[in-house]
XYZ file of C-alpha atoms in Angstrom:
665
model
C 6.706 9.102 1.443
C 8.156 12.550 0.960
C 5.107 13.561 -1.062
C 2.884 12.475 1.661
C 4.650 14.536 4.275
C 4.769 17.656 2.098
C 0.802 17.068 1.715
C 0.281 16.752 5.278
C 2.387 19.799 5.938
C 0.139 21.806 3.359
C -2.987 20.807 4.994
C -1.437 21.768 8.354
C -0.566 25.367 7.046
C -4.091 25.475 5.729
C -5.466 24.620 9.083
C -3.336 27.311 10.885
C -4.471 29.838 8.252
C -8.114 28.984 8.868
C -7.710 29.231 12.558
C -5.957 32.506 12.325
C -8.691 34.115 9.991
C -11.455 32.628 12.104
C -9.931 34.254 15.450
C -10.076 37.549 13.688
C -13.692 37.029 12.432
C -14.883 36.135 15.941
C -13.023 38.919 17.499
C -14.717 41.725 15.348
C -16.889 44.150 17.208
C -18.273 45.910 14.066
C -19.611 44.774 10.883
C -17.026 46.914 8.875
C -14.243 45.671 10.939
C -15.283 42.079 10.430
C -15.369 42.238 6.428
C -12.177 44.489 6.227
C -10.281 41.952 8.634
C -11.406 39.061 6.604
C -10.205 40.575 3.311
C -6.933 41.588 4.622
C -6.247 38.349 6.355
C -6.975 36.496 3.189
C -4.816 38.635 1.078
C -1.718 37.988 3.334
C -1.975 34.277 2.875
C 0.725 32.617 0.549
C -1.955 31.448 -2.036
C -3.962 34.531 -2.575
C -3.042 37.746 -4.443
C -5.975 39.717 -3.205
C -9.468 39.249 -1.790
C -12.655 41.564 -1.522
C -16.484 41.586 -0.784
C -19.043 42.823 -2.953
C -22.153 43.419 -0.841
C -25.766 42.615 -1.605
C -27.878 45.516 -2.450
C -30.933 43.614 -0.769
C -29.132 43.721 2.649
C -29.222 47.145 4.308
C -27.057 45.864 7.045
C -24.067 46.103 4.645
C -24.645 49.276 3.232
C -21.630 51.816 3.709
C -19.392 48.924 4.848
C -15.618 48.769 3.915
C -15.363 45.525 2.007
C -11.984 45.444 0.236
C -8.365 45.814 0.896
C -6.060 48.290 -0.740
C -4.914 45.898 -3.692
C -8.388 44.459 -4.533
C -10.577 45.575 -7.567
C -13.767 44.098 -8.746
C -13.000 45.037 -12.253
C -11.429 41.531 -13.006
C -14.662 39.740 -11.965
C -17.085 39.678 -14.964
C -20.539 40.748 -13.850
C -22.030 37.687 -15.181
C -20.113 35.572 -12.799
C -21.022 37.763 -9.753
C -24.735 37.612 -10.959
C -24.615 33.899 -11.235
C -23.261 33.582 -7.827
C -25.701 35.863 -6.147
C -28.754 34.056 -7.870
C -28.142 30.430 -7.873
C -24.476 29.047 -7.666
C -22.642 28.644 -4.415
C -18.983 28.726 -5.979
C -17.789 29.738 -9.356
C -14.155 29.270 -10.601
C -12.557 31.128 -13.623
C -9.072 31.433 -15.040
C -7.738 34.918 -15.737
C -4.277 35.290 -17.226
C -1.807 34.422 -14.328
C -4.279 33.735 -11.774
C -7.343 31.693 -10.589
C -10.435 33.635 -9.907
C -13.104 32.242 -7.399
C -16.197 33.806 -6.265
C -18.101 32.435 -3.235
C -21.580 33.537 -1.941
C -21.735 34.664 1.563
C -25.216 33.587 2.788
C -27.016 32.057 5.792
C -29.858 29.908 4.764
C -31.892 32.133 2.216
C -30.310 35.409 3.249
C -27.492 36.347 0.812
C -25.215 39.194 2.363
C -22.667 39.440 -0.634
C -20.007 37.387 -2.508
C -16.248 36.930 -1.624
C -13.953 37.417 -4.469
C -10.406 35.910 -4.547
C -7.451 36.124 -7.017
C -5.583 32.811 -6.120
C -2.298 31.805 -7.347
C -1.935 29.236 -10.251
C -1.025 25.794 -9.141
C -3.160 25.821 -5.750
C -4.602 22.636 -4.410
C -8.165 23.610 -5.498
C -10.253 21.157 -3.436
C -8.437 21.975 -0.147
C -8.392 25.725 -0.990
C -12.067 25.517 -1.796
C -12.743 23.809 1.522
C -10.791 26.314 3.424
C -12.747 29.316 1.909
C -16.034 27.606 2.231
C -15.436 27.321 6.071
C -14.441 31.009 6.139
C -17.657 32.272 4.320
C -19.716 30.133 6.401
C -18.168 31.936 9.439
C -18.548 35.245 7.916
C -22.248 34.283 7.232
C -22.712 33.146 10.867
C -20.889 36.214 12.282
C -23.046 38.705 10.330
C -26.091 36.826 11.454
C -25.085 37.440 15.001
C -24.768 41.141 14.430
C -28.272 40.795 13.281
C -29.183 39.048 16.398
C -27.552 41.843 18.496
C -30.128 44.133 16.924
C -33.078 41.911 18.229
C -31.579 40.351 21.188
C -33.816 42.421 23.625
C -36.760 40.438 22.370
C -34.866 37.102 22.538
C -35.489 36.403 18.909
C -33.584 33.256 18.365
C -35.081 32.490 15.044
C -32.057 33.964 13.392
C -29.740 31.828 15.359
C -31.708 28.790 14.741
C -31.317 29.257 10.949
C -27.514 28.834 11.174
C -25.968 25.858 9.596
C -23.332 25.907 12.289
C -24.173 24.275 15.736
C -24.725 27.285 18.220
C -25.270 27.566 21.861
C -26.276 30.529 23.839
C -25.434 30.746 27.555
C -26.407 33.366 30.345
C -24.043 35.086 32.659
C -23.957 32.160 34.977
C -22.732 29.933 31.939
C -25.929 28.033 31.698
C -27.332 27.115 28.450
C -30.448 28.811 27.547
C -30.739 28.060 23.869
C -29.351 25.663 21.241
C -30.116 25.711 17.673
C -31.345 22.909 15.452
C -27.830 22.363 13.972
C -26.656 21.868 17.518
C -29.474 19.126 18.085
C -28.237 17.149 15.172
C -24.566 17.428 15.958
C -24.763 16.715 19.629
C -27.799 14.317 19.559
C -29.745 16.220 22.367
C -33.223 17.832 22.131
C -33.425 21.503 23.000
C -35.438 20.577 26.163
C -32.803 18.066 27.260
C -29.934 20.470 27.169
C -31.571 23.888 28.286
C -30.349 24.695 31.862
C -27.160 22.595 31.696
C -23.941 24.114 32.453
C -21.854 24.890 29.391
C -18.966 22.919 30.989
C -21.069 19.808 30.707
C -20.721 19.811 26.855
C -17.085 18.872 27.285
C -15.702 15.402 27.944
C -14.526 14.859 31.386
C -11.524 17.030 31.826
C -9.706 18.555 34.649
C -12.133 20.317 36.939
C -10.649 23.673 36.195
C -10.332 23.203 32.255
C -13.620 25.132 31.454
C -12.733 28.032 33.704
C -9.001 28.306 32.569
C -9.585 27.768 28.805
C -13.041 29.303 28.283
C -14.557 31.628 30.915
C -11.536 33.364 32.045
C -10.108 34.333 28.558
C -13.669 35.415 27.565
C -13.896 37.641 30.551
C -10.622 39.451 29.479
C -10.848 39.498 25.644
C -14.491 38.961 24.901
C -13.898 35.711 22.689
C -12.010 32.486 22.886
C -11.249 29.401 20.416
C -10.391 26.036 21.754
C -9.990 22.523 20.469
C -11.615 20.031 22.705
C -13.567 16.633 22.752
C -17.389 17.206 23.258
C -20.009 14.793 24.225
C -22.621 13.401 21.869
C -25.593 11.586 23.042
C -25.615 7.750 22.638
C -22.239 8.069 20.582
C -18.766 8.478 21.099
C -17.377 11.861 21.875
C -15.838 13.746 18.929
C -13.163 16.243 18.225
C -14.532 19.772 17.853
C -13.457 23.446 17.294
C -15.336 25.795 19.746
C -15.529 29.508 19.136
C -17.191 31.557 21.712
C -17.995 35.317 21.846
C -19.390 37.513 24.553
C -22.508 39.514 23.730
C -22.917 42.659 25.701
C -25.924 44.982 26.371
C -26.191 48.733 25.665
C -24.541 49.493 28.916
C -21.705 47.210 27.953
C -22.384 44.680 30.753
C -22.310 40.941 30.237
C -25.431 39.672 28.630
C -24.807 36.495 27.135
C -22.346 34.413 25.246
C -22.580 32.454 21.927
C -20.655 29.171 21.364
C -20.418 28.019 17.735
C -19.292 24.373 17.279
C -17.671 22.732 14.286
C -17.099 18.987 13.997
C -13.253 18.305 13.635
C -13.465 14.700 13.726
C -13.514 14.332 10.010
C -10.198 16.328 9.574
C -8.883 14.057 12.369
C -9.824 11.055 10.565
C -8.131 12.207 7.382
C -4.910 12.808 9.192
C -5.035 9.597 10.937
C -5.491 7.982 7.765
C -2.738 9.688 6.205
C -0.500 8.727 9.036
C -1.713 5.032 8.853
C -1.142 5.092 5.074
C 2.516 6.459 5.799
C 3.097 3.745 8.167
C 1.999 1.170 5.665
C 4.197 2.558 2.867
C 7.169 2.375 5.402
C 6.473 -1.232 6.182
C 6.122 -1.932 2.504
C 9.614 -0.475 1.824
C 10.987 -2.464 4.697
C 9.597 -5.637 3.229
C 10.981 -4.559 -0.234
C 14.397 -3.938 1.421
C 14.127 -7.287 3.091
C 13.373 -8.849 -0.171
C 16.490 -7.424 -1.721
C 18.502 -8.623 1.262
C 16.933 -12.112 1.050
C 17.963 -12.276 -2.640
C 21.593 -11.343 -1.903
C 21.688 -13.856 0.975
C 20.020 -16.456 -0.988
C 22.582 -16.030 -3.926
C 25.527 -16.517 -1.394
C 23.854 -19.310 0.198
C 23.202 -21.052 -3.112
C 27.145 -21.226 -3.478
C 27.469 -23.001 -0.046
C 24.581 -25.225 -0.993
C 26.351 -26.077 -4.302
C 29.258 -27.373 -2.223
C 27.360 -29.300 0.216
C 24.953 -31.013 -2.452
C 27.736 -31.402 -4.891
C 30.182 -33.275 -2.662
C 27.299 -35.319 -0.775
C 26.641 -36.586 -4.385
C 30.309 -37.530 -4.888
C 30.243 -39.280 -1.612
C 27.055 -41.020 -2.715
C 28.891 -42.324 -5.745
C 31.502 -43.837 -3.591
C 29.322 -45.181 -0.774
C 25.894 -46.285 -2.510
C 26.930 -49.793 -2.118
C 27.185 -49.447 1.733
C 23.556 -49.840 2.845
C 24.074 -47.641 6.037
C 26.384 -44.942 4.659
C 24.377 -44.759 1.359
C 21.391 -44.173 3.233
C 23.098 -41.325 5.429
C 24.448 -39.669 2.408
C 20.908 -39.783 0.645
C 19.549 -37.923 3.667
C 22.280 -35.386 3.424
C 21.352 -34.980 -0.263
C 17.534 -34.743 0.543
C 18.222 -32.021 3.311
C 20.438 -30.160 0.865
C 17.947 -30.178 -1.906
C 15.229 -29.050 0.358
C 17.492 -26.035 1.380
C 18.085 -25.375 -2.204
C 14.211 -25.010 -2.670
C 13.759 -22.672 0.100
C 16.493 -20.660 -1.282
C 14.816 -20.535 -4.672
C 11.491 -19.234 -2.804
C 13.687 -16.362 -1.293
C 14.848 -15.479 -4.936
C 11.429 -15.498 -6.181
C 10.447 -13.293 -3.311
C 12.573 -10.541 -4.497
C 10.357 -10.515 -7.743
C 13.412 -9.462 -9.924
C 12.840 -9.876 -13.595
C 9.892 -11.020 -15.636
C 7.726 -13.906 -14.330
C 9.114 -17.172 -15.876
C 6.349 -19.623 -16.620
C 6.401 -23.313 -17.362
C 4.263 -26.364 -16.750
C 3.884 -26.975 -13.142
C 1.938 -29.571 -11.183
C -0.191 -27.701 -8.521
C -0.294 -31.121 -6.351
C 3.469 -30.977 -5.948
C 3.254 -27.309 -5.007
C 0.552 -27.922 -2.422
C 2.760 -30.896 -0.910
C 5.610 -28.272 -0.616
C 3.419 -25.583 0.991
C 2.012 -28.114 3.677
C 5.662 -29.403 4.267
C 6.625 -25.645 4.943
C 3.477 -25.044 7.085
C 3.748 -28.068 9.126
C 7.052 -26.618 10.478
C 5.795 -23.189 11.242
C 2.285 -23.325 12.619
C 0.712 -24.311 15.841
C 0.664 -28.233 16.441
C -3.152 -27.738 17.497
C -3.882 -26.938 13.676
C -4.384 -29.986 11.528
C -3.328 -29.735 7.791
C -5.157 -31.829 5.263
C -5.280 -32.203 1.483
C -8.043 -33.347 -0.720
C -6.488 -33.575 -4.267
C -9.235 -34.597 -6.522
C -8.168 -33.080 -9.693
C -7.216 -35.627 -12.378
C -5.147 -33.095 -14.084
C -3.529 -30.440 -11.922
C -0.858 -29.190 -14.427
C -0.943 -25.481 -15.149
C 1.459 -23.143 -17.159
C 2.695 -20.906 -14.471
C 5.528 -19.664 -11.967
C 5.836 -22.173 -9.353
C 7.276 -19.526 -7.017
C 4.379 -17.012 -7.338
C 1.789 -19.852 -6.983
C 3.469 -21.372 -4.003
C 3.823 -17.891 -2.293
C 0.143 -17.157 -2.914
C -0.822 -20.431 -1.313
C 1.518 -20.146 1.446
C 0.027 -16.703 2.356
C -3.446 -18.326 2.387
C -2.183 -20.904 4.667
C -0.788 -18.457 7.010
C -4.133 -16.208 6.910
C -6.017 -19.501 7.835
C -3.556 -19.995 10.617
C -4.171 -16.637 11.978
C -7.960 -17.292 11.888
C -7.347 -20.410 14.182
C -6.038 -18.910 17.525
C -7.389 -22.020 19.455
C -6.372 -24.625 16.889
C -8.507 -26.198 14.020
C -8.217 -27.506 10.464
C -6.731 -26.145 7.232
C -7.849 -28.024 4.091
C -6.028 -27.806 0.692
C -8.498 -29.205 -2.036
C -8.240 -29.524 -5.788
C -10.957 -30.633 -8.230
C -11.286 -30.303 -12.067
C -13.846 -27.679 -13.371
C -15.012 -26.591 -16.681
C -16.209 -23.009 -17.383
C -18.632 -22.528 -20.134
C -19.339 -19.183 -21.673
C -22.220 -18.480 -19.396
C -20.041 -19.464 -16.421
C -17.528 -16.908 -17.523
C -19.644 -14.042 -17.594
C -20.294 -14.386 -13.682
C -16.616 -13.255 -13.188
C -15.482 -9.691 -13.304
C -12.074 -10.865 -15.056
C -14.066 -12.509 -17.738
C -11.839 -15.727 -18.035
C -11.829 -17.893 -21.193
C -14.143 -20.917 -21.522
C -12.191 -24.194 -20.814
C -10.964 -26.635 -18.230
C -9.604 -25.172 -14.944
C -8.161 -26.676 -11.722
C -10.026 -25.317 -8.744
C -7.698 -24.761 -5.714
C -9.246 -23.939 -2.307
C -7.829 -23.354 0.866
C -10.420 -23.518 3.615
C -10.288 -23.328 7.510
C -12.975 -23.635 10.255
C -11.768 -20.543 12.151
C -13.335 -17.292 13.120
C -14.455 -16.100 9.715
C -14.356 -12.669 8.069
C -16.947 -9.967 8.936
C -19.212 -9.191 6.040
C -18.333 -5.496 5.955
C -14.700 -6.361 5.432
C -15.100 -8.888 2.534
C -15.164 -6.223 0.014
C -11.840 -4.751 1.300
C -9.620 -7.671 2.097
C -8.054 -7.793 -1.299
C -6.914 -4.138 -1.226
C -3.138 -3.529 -0.987
C -2.060 -2.588 2.646
C -5.513 -3.440 3.977
C -5.102 -5.436 7.104
C -6.653 -5.897 10.499
C -3.437 -6.927 12.065
C -0.999 -4.678 13.845
C 1.818 -3.175 11.690
C 4.246 -5.740 13.341
C 2.209 -8.550 12.401
C 1.399 -8.017 8.661
C 1.721 -5.754 5.671
C -1.597 -6.106 4.177
C -0.102 -7.556 1.073
C -0.729 -11.285 1.215
C -4.272 -11.393 -0.147
C -3.351 -8.793 -2.793
C -0.444 -11.002 -3.847
C -2.950 -13.947 -3.975
C -5.136 -11.909 -6.500
C -2.100 -10.675 -8.482
C -0.853 -14.151 -8.942
C -4.363 -15.396 -10.172
C -4.660 -12.656 -12.565
C -1.157 -13.193 -14.018
C -2.149 -16.847 -14.661
C -5.410 -15.721 -16.341
C -7.416 -17.300 -13.678
C -10.348 -16.219 -11.294
C -10.782 -15.998 -7.535
C -13.560 -15.749 -4.816
C -13.882 -16.108 -1.206
C -16.809 -17.475 0.970
C -16.787 -16.802 4.705
C -19.203 -16.943 7.528
C -18.484 -15.574 11.123
C -17.836 -18.496 13.616
C -17.659 -21.050 10.869
C -14.545 -20.205 8.811
C -13.433 -19.251 5.297
C -12.791 -20.677 1.871
C -10.492 -18.947 -0.653
C -10.655 -20.333 -4.102
C -8.916 -19.760 -7.390
C -9.250 -21.265 -10.760
C -6.342 -21.713 -13.091
C -6.375 -22.865 -16.740
C -5.214 -26.471 -17.093
C -2.348 -27.125 -19.324
C -3.998 -29.307 -21.982
C -0.494 -31.005 -23.116
C 0.281 -31.999 -19.605
C 2.877 -34.939 -19.220
C 3.891 -36.674 -16.293
C 6.314 -34.482 -14.285
C 9.920 -35.605 -14.967
C 11.633 -36.848 -11.834
C 15.165 -35.943 -11.039
C 17.626 -38.126 -12.710
C 19.454 -40.384 -10.258
C 23.078 -39.543 -9.428
C 24.184 -42.888 -11.142
C 22.749 -42.019 -14.429
C 26.094 -40.053 -15.532
C 27.293 -39.263 -18.955
C 31.184 -39.118 -19.040
C 32.868 -37.218 -21.832
C 36.350 -35.558 -22.915
C 37.454 -32.236 -23.532
C 39.171 -29.055 -21.787
C 36.824 -26.717 -19.838
C 37.799 -23.240 -18.483
C 35.805 -22.882 -15.011
C 35.474 -19.200 -14.013
C 33.766 -18.587 -10.442
C 34.828 -16.202 -7.754
C 33.831 -18.676 -4.968
C 36.749 -21.140 -4.142
C 34.157 -23.910 -2.863
C 32.398 -23.814 -6.197
C 35.525 -23.741 -8.298
C 36.835 -26.808 -6.380
C 33.577 -28.730 -6.659
C 33.305 -28.246 -10.409
C 36.885 -29.309 -10.704
C 36.292 -32.529 -8.964
C 32.939 -33.259 -10.876
C 34.674 -32.601 -14.256
C 37.507 -34.790 -13.464
C 35.204 -37.439 -12.417
C 33.372 -37.268 -15.570
C 36.586 -37.399 -17.684
C 37.033 -33.836 -18.534
C 40.200 -31.624 -17.815
C 39.931 -28.219 -16.286
C 41.581 -24.877 -16.032
C 40.353 -22.764 -13.108
C 40.064 -19.076 -12.788
C 38.663 -16.878 -9.857
C 37.725 -13.794 -11.971
C 36.919 -12.498 -15.378
C 40.353 -10.798 -15.938
C 42.303 -14.108 -15.162
C 39.718 -15.875 -17.404
C 40.670 -13.554 -20.288
C 44.327 -13.825 -19.785
C 44.114 -17.748 -19.781
C 41.764 -17.846 -22.724
C 44.413 -15.508 -24.641
C 47.095 -17.960 -24.107
C 45.230 -21.204 -24.179
C 42.175 -20.688 -26.049
C 43.049 -23.015 -28.850
C 43.043 -25.832 -26.533
C 39.808 -24.953 -24.639
C 36.586 -26.486 -25.795
C 34.114 -24.934 -23.416
C 33.874 -21.931 -20.798
C 31.721 -22.426 -17.737
C 31.272 -19.069 -15.973
C 29.411 -17.470 -13.138
C 27.301 -14.499 -14.128
C 27.770 -12.418 -11.165
C 31.618 -11.743 -10.378
C 33.448 -8.669 -8.928
C 35.295 -6.274 -11.130
C 34.356 -7.742 -14.564
C 31.026 -9.664 -14.541
C 30.216 -12.804 -16.583
C 28.400 -11.091 -19.356
C 31.140 -8.567 -19.869
C 33.819 -11.359 -19.873
C 31.819 -13.073 -22.326
C 31.772 -10.177 -24.746
C 35.460 -9.808 -24.404
C 35.966 -13.662 -25.170
C 33.782 -13.019 -28.358
C 35.950 -10.286 -29.361
C 38.834 -12.717 -29.322
C 36.981 -15.612 -30.808
C 33.525 -15.130 -32.186
C 32.804 -18.904 -31.987
C 33.835 -19.267 -28.270
C 31.353 -21.603 -26.519
C 30.187 -20.296 -23.176
C 27.848 -21.991 -20.534
C 26.829 -19.782 -17.649
C 26.075 -20.725 -13.970
C 23.953 -18.528 -11.724
C 22.348 -18.406 -8.386
C 20.031 -15.448 -9.607
C 16.650 -15.577 -11.347
C 16.445 -12.449 -13.502
C 14.804 -13.784 -16.605
C 15.298 -10.694 -18.744
C 19.153 -10.839 -18.216
C 19.194 -14.468 -19.157
C 17.541 -13.643 -22.450
C 19.943 -10.956 -23.331
C 22.678 -13.351 -22.650
C 21.306 -15.968 -24.867
C 20.706 -13.566 -27.611
C 24.406 -12.595 -27.670
C 25.363 -16.305 -28.115
C 25.604 -18.130 -24.945
C 24.911 -21.841 -25.073
C 22.623 -21.985 -22.028
C 22.233 -21.087 -18.300
C 22.244 -23.474 -15.375
C 20.821 -22.622 -12.118
C 22.889 -23.088 -8.964
C 23.138 -25.406 -7.121
C 23.286 -27.700 -10.158
C 23.684 -31.593 -9.629
C 26.206 -33.773 -11.203
C 23.725 -35.669 -13.122
C 22.161 -32.407 -14.667
C 25.687 -31.149 -15.421
C 26.940 -34.466 -17.032
C 23.872 -34.437 -19.596
C 24.247 -30.800 -20.280
C 28.036 -31.226 -21.224
C 27.402 -34.135 -23.187
C 24.926 -32.346 -25.415
C 27.149 -29.399 -25.663
C 30.077 -31.169 -26.668
C 28.179 -33.413 -29.150
C 26.585 -30.191 -30.884
C 30.233 -28.651 -30.806
C 31.435 -31.709 -32.996
C 28.547 -31.426 -35.344
C 29.178 -27.647 -35.931
C 32.781 -28.499 -36.412
């Protein structure tokens, strides 16, 4: 964002420089004064060491003019370069020691007046610098041509003016337009005969009645020239931003004869500036979303600890109340609600995008069920959600959180396309891609079996001109407050991360279909169902429990006591090290949180290993950073359990851990 602001500041400075030099060019009353002023003004800018003009020998108009500042010298410009610019090339760049050399031809149509030579500093932004100087040499060419026009104005010879590239108008002493050149016709859209006789003020978009008088006619009467930024009319098209330069022409008796207006279209510069501002807003929005993701991750971690207590004690209640038909059902519903909250929390953790993407066999149909469940609680009741799950095998190797997030984004986009209600359909079917099929896709997928996932709606549809842009990061047709433009980009990123392909079909007024094909996992098995609470494995041994959350420590103590284990509780790593130092010989296993204040779980583990290299440690965590998990396992940890864990899962993990400990001993 800082770089963007600096860039905007740089272009603003260039614009100010351009306007300042153009004012001096327009105010020159003699040819020598014009060229001298241009060279001196350029040499005074920050990016230029010196500037000078070499006149064309063929133009007698420039003979004897002063064309250099006091610092300049044409010795550093090889004659081969100047000759090339004079004869053919418009611009030539060259590098000489500690400066950039640039030579630009000053011309108007087929009339070459000379070349502008510039020694510029190393490190300038060449494109912007070149654009600035191009505008200046065009203005120089136009002004020189106007001096030629003065020589023939008595005969009303407008041929010279008509050959200008810049749009130009000539007005009489009553400010009526008496001539416009071909460039003006192209820029404004009016034919010469349509605009002749009109008031010059009619060129301007409706302003205050005295605007033209205050900003144009009065300054010109006093100073002989004026430069204004204004909105001008364009026939059969929207108005445009323009820079208008006006100069008074006087006859031999120094009386007012006419005035010449030159018009430059500034709308492109305005568009670039607005685009930069829009990009800056998008970047800020993205940074806000990133901060929100980090905040969500922290909240989800803390919320996981609270969920662990709710879910854990609900399971303990169920063990006591399962024979009671009514209370058993109530307890089951508490467990189901807590498990739903646990899944939502894991989605928040996935949203933070911390760590490498963890992939495992996942059932697309189960993910679609979860997505529909979330959407059904958040979208307009007038929108009907349907699913048509036709794929016989819908298991892929992937990251369930990323896939679910992508499908959820598609569902939300479909919702936005249905302001009056409608239907969103999630469809799957099995597809086989042959080698000839794969060649149709830019991402070149591998031949094989795929599950095709489609999300369709019967909404407004997408305009054809936007279909090629909708997957661009930050592109959105919504207000900044309504979207970041990252949803479809995340969908394409998910597809590519899973070695799949995607495409979209849309028709205005009929709706859109977004489709992705993901490779099917060939060794797919029936998804394992959660083990019932009653399927518990009891055991014996002493376990040191280390967690900074009182609720989690109490829950684990009650669970372990129910399963037959003895526990020693610690609230931080320092206390755990002290307890292990005194009672390590009686401790069979250490269960420890990863994230703790002062000394975290990994550092505590390392210090425990320094005491006893064969210490057995099982970690608990509410985070999902796969890279840190791999580091912990490489250092000798037995495993990592994700919070909130259930008592059945814990009992099986402890049983296998204790069994392996006995075999090792």
